[in-house]
Coordinates of C-alpha atoms and ligand atoms in Angstrom, one line a residue:
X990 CA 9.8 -29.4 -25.8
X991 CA 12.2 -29.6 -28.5
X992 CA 14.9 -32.3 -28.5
X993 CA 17.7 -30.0 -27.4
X994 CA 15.7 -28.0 -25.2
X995 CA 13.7 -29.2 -22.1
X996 CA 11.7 -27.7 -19.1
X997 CA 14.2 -28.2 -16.5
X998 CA 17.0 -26.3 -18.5
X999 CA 14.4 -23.5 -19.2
X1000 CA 14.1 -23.1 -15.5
X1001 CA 17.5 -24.1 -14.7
X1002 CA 18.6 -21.2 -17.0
X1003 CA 15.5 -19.0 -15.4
X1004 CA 17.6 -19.3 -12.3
X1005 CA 19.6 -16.5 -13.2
X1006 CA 17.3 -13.7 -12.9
X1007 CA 16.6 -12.6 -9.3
X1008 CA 13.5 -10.7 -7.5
X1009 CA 15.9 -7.9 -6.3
X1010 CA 13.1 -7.2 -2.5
X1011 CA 13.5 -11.2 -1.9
X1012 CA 16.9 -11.4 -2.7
X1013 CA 15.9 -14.9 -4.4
X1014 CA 15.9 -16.2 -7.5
X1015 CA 12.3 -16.6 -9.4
X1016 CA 12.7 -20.3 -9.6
X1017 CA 12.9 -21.1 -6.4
X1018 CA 10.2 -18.3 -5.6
X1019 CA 7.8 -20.4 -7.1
X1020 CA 7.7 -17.6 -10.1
X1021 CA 7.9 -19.2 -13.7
X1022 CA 4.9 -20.8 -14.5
X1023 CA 3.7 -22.6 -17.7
X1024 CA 6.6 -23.6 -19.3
X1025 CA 6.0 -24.8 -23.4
X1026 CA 7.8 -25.1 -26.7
X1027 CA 7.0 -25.0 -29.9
X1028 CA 9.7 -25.8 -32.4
X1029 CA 12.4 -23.1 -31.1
X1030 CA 9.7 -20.8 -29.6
X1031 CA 9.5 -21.2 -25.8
X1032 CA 6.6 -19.6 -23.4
X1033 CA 6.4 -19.1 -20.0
X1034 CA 4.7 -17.2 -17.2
X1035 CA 6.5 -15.0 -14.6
X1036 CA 3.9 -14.1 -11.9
X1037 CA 5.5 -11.5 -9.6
X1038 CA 4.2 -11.0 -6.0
X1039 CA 2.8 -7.1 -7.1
X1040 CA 1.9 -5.1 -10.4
X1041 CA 3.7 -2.4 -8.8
X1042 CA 6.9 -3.9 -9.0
X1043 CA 9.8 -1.2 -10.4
X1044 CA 11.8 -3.5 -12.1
X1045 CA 9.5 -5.8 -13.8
X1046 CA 10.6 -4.6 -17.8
X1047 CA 14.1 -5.6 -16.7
X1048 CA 13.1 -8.7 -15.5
X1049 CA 11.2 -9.9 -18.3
X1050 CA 14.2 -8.7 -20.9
X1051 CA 16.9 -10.8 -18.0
X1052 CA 15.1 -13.7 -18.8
X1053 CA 14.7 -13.2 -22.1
X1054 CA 17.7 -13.1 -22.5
X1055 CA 18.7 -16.4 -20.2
X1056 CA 16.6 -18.6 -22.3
X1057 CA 17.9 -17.5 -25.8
X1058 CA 21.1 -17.9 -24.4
X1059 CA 19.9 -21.6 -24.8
X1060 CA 20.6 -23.7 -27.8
X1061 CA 18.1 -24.5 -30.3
X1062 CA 15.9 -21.2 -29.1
X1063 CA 15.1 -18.8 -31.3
X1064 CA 12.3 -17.1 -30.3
X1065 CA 11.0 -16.5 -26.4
X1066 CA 7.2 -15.5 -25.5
X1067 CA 7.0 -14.3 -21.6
X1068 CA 3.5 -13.5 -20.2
X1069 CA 4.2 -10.9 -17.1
X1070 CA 1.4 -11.3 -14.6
X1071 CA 1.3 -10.7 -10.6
X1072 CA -0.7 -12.3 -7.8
X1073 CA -0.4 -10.1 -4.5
X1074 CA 0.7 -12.2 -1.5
X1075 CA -0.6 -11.7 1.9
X1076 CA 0.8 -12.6 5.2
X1077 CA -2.0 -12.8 6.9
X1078 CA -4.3 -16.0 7.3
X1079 CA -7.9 -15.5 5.8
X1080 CA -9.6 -14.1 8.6
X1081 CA -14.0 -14.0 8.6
X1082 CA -14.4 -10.5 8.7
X1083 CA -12.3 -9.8 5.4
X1084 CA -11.8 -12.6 3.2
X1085 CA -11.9 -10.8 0.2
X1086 CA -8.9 -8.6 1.0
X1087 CA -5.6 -9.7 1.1
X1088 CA -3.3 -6.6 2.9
X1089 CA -4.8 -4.0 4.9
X1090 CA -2.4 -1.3 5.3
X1091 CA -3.1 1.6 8.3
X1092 CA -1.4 5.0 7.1
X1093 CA -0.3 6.2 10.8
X1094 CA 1.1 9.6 12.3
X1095 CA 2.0 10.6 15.9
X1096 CA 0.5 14.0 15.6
X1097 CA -2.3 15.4 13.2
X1098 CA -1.9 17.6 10.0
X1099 CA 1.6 15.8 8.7
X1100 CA -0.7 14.6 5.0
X1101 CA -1.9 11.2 5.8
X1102 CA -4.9 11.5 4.1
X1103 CA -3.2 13.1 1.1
X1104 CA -0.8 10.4 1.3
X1105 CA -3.3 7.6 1.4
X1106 CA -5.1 8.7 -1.7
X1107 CA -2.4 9.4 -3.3
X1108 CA -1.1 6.1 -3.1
X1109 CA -4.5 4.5 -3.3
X1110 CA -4.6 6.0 -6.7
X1111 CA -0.6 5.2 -7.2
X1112 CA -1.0 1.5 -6.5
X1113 CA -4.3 1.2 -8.8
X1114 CA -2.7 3.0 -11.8
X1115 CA 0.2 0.2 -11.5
X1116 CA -3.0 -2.2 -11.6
X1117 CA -3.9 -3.5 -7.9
X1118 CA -6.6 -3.4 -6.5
X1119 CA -7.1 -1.0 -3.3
X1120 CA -9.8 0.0 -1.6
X1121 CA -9.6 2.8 0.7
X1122 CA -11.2 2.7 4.4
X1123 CA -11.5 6.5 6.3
X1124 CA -10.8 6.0 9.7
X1125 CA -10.7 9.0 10.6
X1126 CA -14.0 9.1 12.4
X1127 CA -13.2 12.6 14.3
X1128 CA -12.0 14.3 10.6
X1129 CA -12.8 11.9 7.4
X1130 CA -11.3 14.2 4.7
X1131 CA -11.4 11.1 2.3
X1132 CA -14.6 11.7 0.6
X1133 CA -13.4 15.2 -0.3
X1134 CA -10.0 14.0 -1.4
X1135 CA -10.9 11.5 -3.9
X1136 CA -13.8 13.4 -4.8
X1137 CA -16.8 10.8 -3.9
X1138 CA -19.9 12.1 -5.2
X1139 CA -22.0 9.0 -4.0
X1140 CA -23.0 7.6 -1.4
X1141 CA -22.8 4.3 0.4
X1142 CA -25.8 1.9 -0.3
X1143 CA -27.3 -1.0 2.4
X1144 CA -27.6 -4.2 0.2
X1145 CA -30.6 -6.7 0.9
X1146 CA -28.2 -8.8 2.5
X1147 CA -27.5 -5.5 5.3
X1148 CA -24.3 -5.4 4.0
X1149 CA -22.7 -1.9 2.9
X1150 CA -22.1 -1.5 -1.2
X1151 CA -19.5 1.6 -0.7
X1152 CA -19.5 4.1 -3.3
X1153 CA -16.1 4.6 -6.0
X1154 CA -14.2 7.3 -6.7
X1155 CA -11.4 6.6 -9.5
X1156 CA -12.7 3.0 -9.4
X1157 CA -11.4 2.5 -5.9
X1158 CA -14.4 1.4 -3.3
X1159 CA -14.1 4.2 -0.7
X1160 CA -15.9 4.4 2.8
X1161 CA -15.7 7.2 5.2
X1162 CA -16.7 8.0 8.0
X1163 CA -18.2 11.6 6.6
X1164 CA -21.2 9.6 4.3
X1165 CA -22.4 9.2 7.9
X1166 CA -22.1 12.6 9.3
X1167 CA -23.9 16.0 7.3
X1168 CA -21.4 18.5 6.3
X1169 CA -19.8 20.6 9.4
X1170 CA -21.6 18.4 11.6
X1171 CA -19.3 16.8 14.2
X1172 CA -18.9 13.2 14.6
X1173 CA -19.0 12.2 18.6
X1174 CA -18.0 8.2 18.7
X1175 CA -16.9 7.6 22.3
X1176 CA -14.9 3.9 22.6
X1177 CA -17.4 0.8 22.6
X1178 CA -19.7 2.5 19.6
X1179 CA -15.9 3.4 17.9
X1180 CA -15.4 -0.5 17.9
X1181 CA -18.6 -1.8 17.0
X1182 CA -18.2 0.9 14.1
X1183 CA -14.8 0.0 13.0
X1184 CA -15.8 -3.7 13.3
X1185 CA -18.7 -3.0 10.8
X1186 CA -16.5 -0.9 8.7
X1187 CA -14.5 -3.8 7.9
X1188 CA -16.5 -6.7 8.3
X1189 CA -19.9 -5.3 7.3
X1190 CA -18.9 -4.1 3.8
X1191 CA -18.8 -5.5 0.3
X1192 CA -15.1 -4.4 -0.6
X1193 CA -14.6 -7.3 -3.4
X1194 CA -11.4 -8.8 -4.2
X1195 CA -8.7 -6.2 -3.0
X1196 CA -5.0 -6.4 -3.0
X1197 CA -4.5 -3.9 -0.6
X1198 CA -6.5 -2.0 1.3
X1199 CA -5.1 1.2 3.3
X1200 CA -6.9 2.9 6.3
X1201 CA -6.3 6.2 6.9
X1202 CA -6.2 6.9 10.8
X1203 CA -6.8 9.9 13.3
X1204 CA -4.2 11.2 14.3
X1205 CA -2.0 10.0 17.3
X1206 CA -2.6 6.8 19.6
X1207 CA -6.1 6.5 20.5
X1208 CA -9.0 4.4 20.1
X1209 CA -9.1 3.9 16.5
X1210 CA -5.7 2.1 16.1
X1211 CA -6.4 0.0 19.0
X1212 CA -9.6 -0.9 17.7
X1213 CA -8.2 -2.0 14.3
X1214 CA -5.4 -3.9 15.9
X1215 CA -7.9 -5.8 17.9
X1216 CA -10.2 -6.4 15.2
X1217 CA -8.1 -7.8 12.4
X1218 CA -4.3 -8.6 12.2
X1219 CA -2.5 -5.8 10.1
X1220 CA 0.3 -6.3 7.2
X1221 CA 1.1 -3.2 8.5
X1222 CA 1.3 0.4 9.0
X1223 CA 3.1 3.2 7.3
X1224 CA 4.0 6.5 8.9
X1225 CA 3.6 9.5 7.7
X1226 CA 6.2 12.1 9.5
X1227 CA 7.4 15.8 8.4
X1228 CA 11.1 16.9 8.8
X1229 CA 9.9 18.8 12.3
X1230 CA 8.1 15.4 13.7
X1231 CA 11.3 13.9 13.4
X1232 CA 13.0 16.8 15.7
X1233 CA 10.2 16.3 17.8
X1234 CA 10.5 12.5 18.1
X1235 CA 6.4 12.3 16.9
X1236 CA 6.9 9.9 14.8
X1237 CA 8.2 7.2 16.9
X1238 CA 5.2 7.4 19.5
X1239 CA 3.5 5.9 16.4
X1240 CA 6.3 3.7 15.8
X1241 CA 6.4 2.3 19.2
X1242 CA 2.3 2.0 20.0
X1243 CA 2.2 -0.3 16.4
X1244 CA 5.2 -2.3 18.1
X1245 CA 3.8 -2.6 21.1
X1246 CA 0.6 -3.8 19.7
X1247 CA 2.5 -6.3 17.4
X1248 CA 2.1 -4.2 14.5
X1249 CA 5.0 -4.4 11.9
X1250 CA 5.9 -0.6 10.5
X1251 CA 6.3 -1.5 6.8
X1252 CA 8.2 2.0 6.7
X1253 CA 8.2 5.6 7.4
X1254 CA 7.5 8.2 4.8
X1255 CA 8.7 12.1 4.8
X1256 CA 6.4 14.3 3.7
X1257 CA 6.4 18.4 3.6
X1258 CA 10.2 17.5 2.6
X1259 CA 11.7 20.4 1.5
X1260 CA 9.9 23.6 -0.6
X1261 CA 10.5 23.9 -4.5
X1262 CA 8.8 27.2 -6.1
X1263 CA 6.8 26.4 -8.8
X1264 CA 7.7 29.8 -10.0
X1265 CA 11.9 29.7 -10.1
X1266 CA 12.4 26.2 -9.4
X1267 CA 14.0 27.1 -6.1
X1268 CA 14.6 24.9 -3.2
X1269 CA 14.6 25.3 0.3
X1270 CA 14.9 22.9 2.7
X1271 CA 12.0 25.1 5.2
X1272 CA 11.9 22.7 7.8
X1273 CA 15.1 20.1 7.0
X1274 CA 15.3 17.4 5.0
X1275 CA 16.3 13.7 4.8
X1276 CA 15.5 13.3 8.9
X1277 CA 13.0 10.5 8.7
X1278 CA 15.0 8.5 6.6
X1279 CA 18.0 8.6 9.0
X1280 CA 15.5 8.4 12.0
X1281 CA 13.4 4.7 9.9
X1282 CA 17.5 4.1 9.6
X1283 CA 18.7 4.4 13.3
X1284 CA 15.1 2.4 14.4
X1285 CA 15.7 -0.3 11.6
X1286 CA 12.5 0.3 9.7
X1287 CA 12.7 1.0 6.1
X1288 CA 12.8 4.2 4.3
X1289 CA 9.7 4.5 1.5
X1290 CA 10.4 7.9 0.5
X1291 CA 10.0 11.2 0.3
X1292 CA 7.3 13.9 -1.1
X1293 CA 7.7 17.9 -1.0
X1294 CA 6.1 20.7 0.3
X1295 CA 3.8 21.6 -3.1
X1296 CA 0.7 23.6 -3.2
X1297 CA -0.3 21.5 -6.0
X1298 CA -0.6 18.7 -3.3
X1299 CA -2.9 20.6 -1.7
X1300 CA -5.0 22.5 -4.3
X1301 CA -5.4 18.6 -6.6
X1302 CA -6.7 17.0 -3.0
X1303 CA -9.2 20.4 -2.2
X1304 CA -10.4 19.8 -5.4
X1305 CA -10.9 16.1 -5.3
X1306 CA -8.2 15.1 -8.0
X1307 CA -4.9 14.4 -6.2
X1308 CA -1.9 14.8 -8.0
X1309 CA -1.4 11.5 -9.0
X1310 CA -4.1 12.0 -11.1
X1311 CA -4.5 15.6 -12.0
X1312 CA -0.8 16.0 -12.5
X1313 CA 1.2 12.5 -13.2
X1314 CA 4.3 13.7 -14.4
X1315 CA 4.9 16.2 -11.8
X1316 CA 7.9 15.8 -9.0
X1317 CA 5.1 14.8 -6.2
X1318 CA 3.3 12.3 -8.3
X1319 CA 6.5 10.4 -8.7
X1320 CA 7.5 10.4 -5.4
X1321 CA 3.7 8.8 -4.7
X1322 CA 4.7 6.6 -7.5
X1323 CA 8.2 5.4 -6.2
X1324 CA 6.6 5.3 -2.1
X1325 CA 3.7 2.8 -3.7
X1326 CA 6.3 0.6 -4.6
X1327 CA 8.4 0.4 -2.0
X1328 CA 5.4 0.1 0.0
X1329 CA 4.4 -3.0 -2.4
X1330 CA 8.2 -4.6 -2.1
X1331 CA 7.6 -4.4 1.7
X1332 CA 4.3 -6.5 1.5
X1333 CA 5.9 -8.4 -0.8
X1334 CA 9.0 -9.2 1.7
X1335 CA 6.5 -9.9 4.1
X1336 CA 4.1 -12.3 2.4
X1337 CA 7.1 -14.5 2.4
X1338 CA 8.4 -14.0 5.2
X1339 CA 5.8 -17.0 7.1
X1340 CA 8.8 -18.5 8.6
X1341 CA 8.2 -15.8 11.2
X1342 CA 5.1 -17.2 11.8
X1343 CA 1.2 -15.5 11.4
X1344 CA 1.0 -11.7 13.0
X1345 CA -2.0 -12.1 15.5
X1346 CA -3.9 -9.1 16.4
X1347 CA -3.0 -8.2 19.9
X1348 CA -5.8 -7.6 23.0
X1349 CA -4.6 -4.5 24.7
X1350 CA -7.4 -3.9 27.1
X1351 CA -11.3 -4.3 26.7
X1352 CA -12.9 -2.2 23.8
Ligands
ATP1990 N1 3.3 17.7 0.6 C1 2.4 18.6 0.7 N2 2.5 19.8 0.2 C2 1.5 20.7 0.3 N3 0.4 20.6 1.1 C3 0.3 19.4 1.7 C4 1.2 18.3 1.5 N4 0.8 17.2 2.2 C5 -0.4 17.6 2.8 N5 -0.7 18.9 2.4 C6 -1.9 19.7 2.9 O1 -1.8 19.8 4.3 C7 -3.0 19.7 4.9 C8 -3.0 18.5 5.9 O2 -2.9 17.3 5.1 P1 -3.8 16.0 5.5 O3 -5.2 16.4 5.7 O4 -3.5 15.0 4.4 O5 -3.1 15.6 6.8 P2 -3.6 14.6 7.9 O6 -2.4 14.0 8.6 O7 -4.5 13.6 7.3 O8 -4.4 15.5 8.9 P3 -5.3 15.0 10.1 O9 -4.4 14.5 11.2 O10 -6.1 16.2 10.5 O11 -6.1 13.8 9.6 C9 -4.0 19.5 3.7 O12 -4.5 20.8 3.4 C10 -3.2 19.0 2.6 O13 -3.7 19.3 1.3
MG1991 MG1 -6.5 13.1 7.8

């Protein structure tokens, strides 16, 4: 280091700039890596706990500007890089993936396919890694979403290479079934089936990887609670659900299975005309969020009631992708990280000790 200048006030100075989810400062997070100097050039790493973190530019010019406030500095060189955390312990089944995220309802038809592709595809633009895992073994809509056009393939090893849409590994419960030909899966086989869905498949090295469920509180989610412990699960809920108190059936069946609810999403929130710009608030507005308030759960966001939703997913490019600067796609945008700051929180939260999957009755 130069004479004036040494590591310790670099990272005293560093001290300054806080992770505004943590409420910490990114010293004492662990953050700053690599410290150098050159003559009056110093270098560091800051390796934040997501690529999809909102405020990372400000961060970086914050400590810019902390170090040249130094003296003898004249020029600063910071190398912004992220290494996801997880919260749970490396667990057999999926060692490669670090979060695996459920996206829940209480009742069926509130979006939370379109909402987990959307966000798959969200989170992977912001540079993560995601896989996505269809669930859904009564109505897997995935394939059709994200517009897979292969198929799964059985490795010598008789493990399952699933096929990528968007570069995101995708399996579903449709490659197994032929078009319009229901799926029957009573209970045990369900398990067994979810057990290989997870454990049985060559996912690589994922940051997070979301399952979109069935509707409800059935078999699936107690399945996936038993197999593996969850980060945990987002809920999807429209303004009626809220009316309805849906959405906290959800809510309650992931706390009684000692599943945290990273948040609660509103989606169908209010109508904007793609013609006149009007907007109606059809079925209310801003519900969820004071419902996620009232129950203590955080708020992630809110997406509207927009045929593009709906016409992008039909045709196997969701909005995200087919229309990035829309409204919707930066709603998906600002929900994926919130839903990252929320892993984030939890990853260091291990004081609270490791989340253990819960047995709730014999598979
Ligand atoms: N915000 C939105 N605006 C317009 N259409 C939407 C929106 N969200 C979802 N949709 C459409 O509503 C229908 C239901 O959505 P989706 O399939 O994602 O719901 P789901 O909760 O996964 O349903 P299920 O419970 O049957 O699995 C789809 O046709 C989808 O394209
Ligand atoms: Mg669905």
């Amino acid at each position: 280091m130069n004479e004036s200048v040494d590591a310790a006030a670099v990272l005293n100075a560093l001290r300054a700039v806080q992770d505004p989810d943590l409420h910490r400062d990114i010293v004492s997070l662990g953050f700053v890596k690599d410290v150098k100097s050159c003559g009056g050039t110093v270098s560091f790493t800051i390796e934040l706990t997501t690529p999809a973190c909102p405020v990372r530019d400000i961060m970086k010019e914050q400590a810019r500007r902390a170090v040249m406030a130094l003296p003898g500095i004249e020029k600063v060189e910071i190398n912004m890089t992220s290494q996801v955390r997880t919260s749970l312990p490396k667990q057999p089944l999926l060692e490669t993936v670090r979060n695996v995220v459920p996206i829940a309802s209480g009742k069926g038809g509130v979006g939370k396919s379109t909402v987990s592709a959307n966000l798959a595809l969200a989170l992977s633009k912001m540079g993560a890694r995601v896989g996505v895992m269809d669930a859904d073994v009564y109505g897997p809509t995935i394939p059709t979403v994200l517009g897979v056009k292969d198929q799964p393939r059985m490795l010598p090893t008789q493990r399952i290479l699933p096929p990528r849409a968007f570069d995101i590994p995708i399996l579903s419960m449709g490659f197994f079934a032929s078009a319009g030909q229901a799926v029957v899966v009573r209970g045990p086989i369900l398990h067994k089936t979810i057990e290989q869905f997870l454990g049985g498949v060559e996912w690589g090295e994922l940051d997070y990887l979301l399952v979109d469920l069935p509707p409800g509180t059935g078999d699936v989610q107690l399945s996936l609670c038993q197999i593996i412990p969850l980060t945990g699960a987002a809920v999807v809920s429209t303004p009626q659900d809220v009316a309805l108190n849906v959405a906290s059936k959800a809510i309650d069946m992931f706390r009684k299975l000692r599943t945290p609810v990273l948040g609660v999403i509103e989606n169908m929130s209010g109508y904007a005309c793609p013609k006149c710009g009007h907007h109606d608030d059809i079925f209310g507005v801003g519900g969820a969020k004071a419902s996620a308030e009232q129950m203590n759960i955080p708020f992630l966001g809110a997406i509207p009631l927009d045929t593009r939703i709906r016409t992008s997913s039909d045709g196997g490019r969701p909005i995200v992708v087919s229309d990035p600067d829309s409204p919707a796609a930066k709603a998906f945008m600002g929900i994926a990280e919130k839903l990252a700051a929320q892993v984030s929180i939890r990853g260091f939260k291990s004081d609270e000790g490791i989340l253990q999957p819960v047995v709730w009755g014999k598979p």
